[in-house]
Amino acid sequence: GNSVTQMEGPVTLSEEAFLTINCTYTATGYPSLFWYVQYPGEGLQLLLKATKADDKGSNKGFEATYRKETTSFHLEKGSVQVSDSAVYFCALTGTGFQKLVFGTGTRLLVSP
Amino acid sequence: DAGVTQSPTHLIKTRGQQVTLRCSPKSGHDTVSWYQQALGQGPQFIFQYYEEEERQRGNFPDRFSGHQFPNYSSELNVNALLLGDSALYLCASSSAGIRSNQPQHFGDGTRLSIL
């Protein structure tokens, strides 16, 4: 079945540092890929998405590129802020269906 | 424009009891999905409702059941509660049915604790 693997956290960075959170996936067909963010005590917010190979999703300074050849969708940000501290989830939906399959999440801690 | 709303926010039950959680989708959305998120884990898909019918189901026992109403709101029912059912239950809504790649919008969840 479909699955998502994320790097384990926590990822601890200083403010203005460069962020990479690795995500790889296993899926048949042509999945859509997503990054969601979860702040403490809240539900999940969609951060960005990509629906086909080589698409780049971007939002609020975060970027991720759909790489079919490496089955990856790594999240990057050039300069993190304290307010970016949260748990980040990589997820996919299978070809034609909306059921989301999530990774285990990566906690990001940004210090001033 | 209200987003996805869930009630109650928190709930405490004892083993063997039954619980009902409620969800109102974002305006304009017609598809509702439910997820269970255990502490420190990613959400796991329970089931999805569209046109008042269960359309997809994850690997959850029959103790988990649901309903969708004509106004697209939904309920999740869990019978014979177990300690392992303690989790954050998330509702997500989207538009255009189950075969769309439209993003799902999540509520803040219901935290269920089983004593």
Tab-separated table of C-alpha atoms in Angstrom, chain B residues 43-95:
chain	number	residue	atom	x	y	z
B	43	PRO	CA	-3.268	10.916	11.570
B	44	GLN	CA	-4.765	7.592	10.460
B	45	PHE	CA	-7.724	7.520	8.065
B	46	ILE	CA	-10.926	6.112	9.571
B	47	PHE	CA	-13.533	6.675	6.838
B	48	GLN	CA	-14.961	9.158	4.374
B	49	TYR	CA	-18.531	10.236	3.671
B	50	TYR	CA	-19.956	11.662	0.482
B	51	GLU	CA	-23.619	11.984	-0.494
B	52	GLU	CA	-24.582	10.586	2.931
B	53	GLU	CA	-22.803	7.280	2.319
B	54	GLU	CA	-19.549	5.792	3.576
B	55	ARG	CA	-17.328	5.704	0.485
B	56	GLN	CA	-13.943	4.601	1.806
B	57	ARG	CA	-12.857	2.975	5.027
B	58	GLY	CA	-9.488	2.558	6.693
B	59	ASN	CA	-8.330	-0.309	8.883
B	60	PHE	CA	-10.655	0.330	11.823
B	61	PRO	CA	-13.071	-2.121	13.470
B	62	ASP	CA	-16.843	-1.955	13.150
B	63	ARG	CA	-16.992	-0.266	16.565
B	64	PHE	CA	-16.270	2.874	14.570
B	65	SER	CA	-19.254	4.073	12.586
B	66	GLY	CA	-20.458	7.313	11.141
B	67	HIS	CA	-23.174	9.266	9.488
B	68	GLN	CA	-23.488	12.200	7.130
B	69	PHE	CA	-26.559	14.410	7.125
B	70	PRO	CA	-28.222	16.230	4.198
B	71	ASN	CA	-26.499	19.485	5.245
B	72	TYR	CA	-23.127	17.646	4.863
B	73	SER	CA	-22.357	17.647	8.595
B	74	SER	CA	-21.154	14.372	10.033
B	75	GLU	CA	-20.934	12.296	13.189
B	76	LEU	CA	-18.386	9.725	14.300
B	77	ASN	CA	-19.615	7.083	16.736
B	78	VAL	CA	-17.383	4.756	18.696
B	79	ASN	CA	-18.888	1.889	20.715
B	80	ALA	CA	-17.374	-0.244	23.490
B	81	LEU	CA	-14.540	2.200	24.094
B	82	LEU	CA	-11.055	0.826	24.759
B	83	LEU	CA	-8.086	2.535	26.398
B	84	GLY	CA	-6.404	2.488	22.991
B	85	ASP	CA	-9.133	4.715	21.563
B	86	SER	CA	-7.656	7.682	23.433
B	87	ALA	CA	-6.558	10.082	20.710
B	88	LEU	CA	-7.239	13.322	18.882
B	89	TYR	CA	-10.046	12.802	16.361
B	90	LEU	CA	-9.812	15.066	13.360
B	91	CYS	CA	-12.478	15.892	10.841
B	92	ALA	CA	-11.535	17.113	7.377
B	93	SER	CA	-13.723	18.434	4.598
B	94	SER	CA	-13.237	18.979	0.900
B	95	SER	CA	-15.225	19.643	-2.237
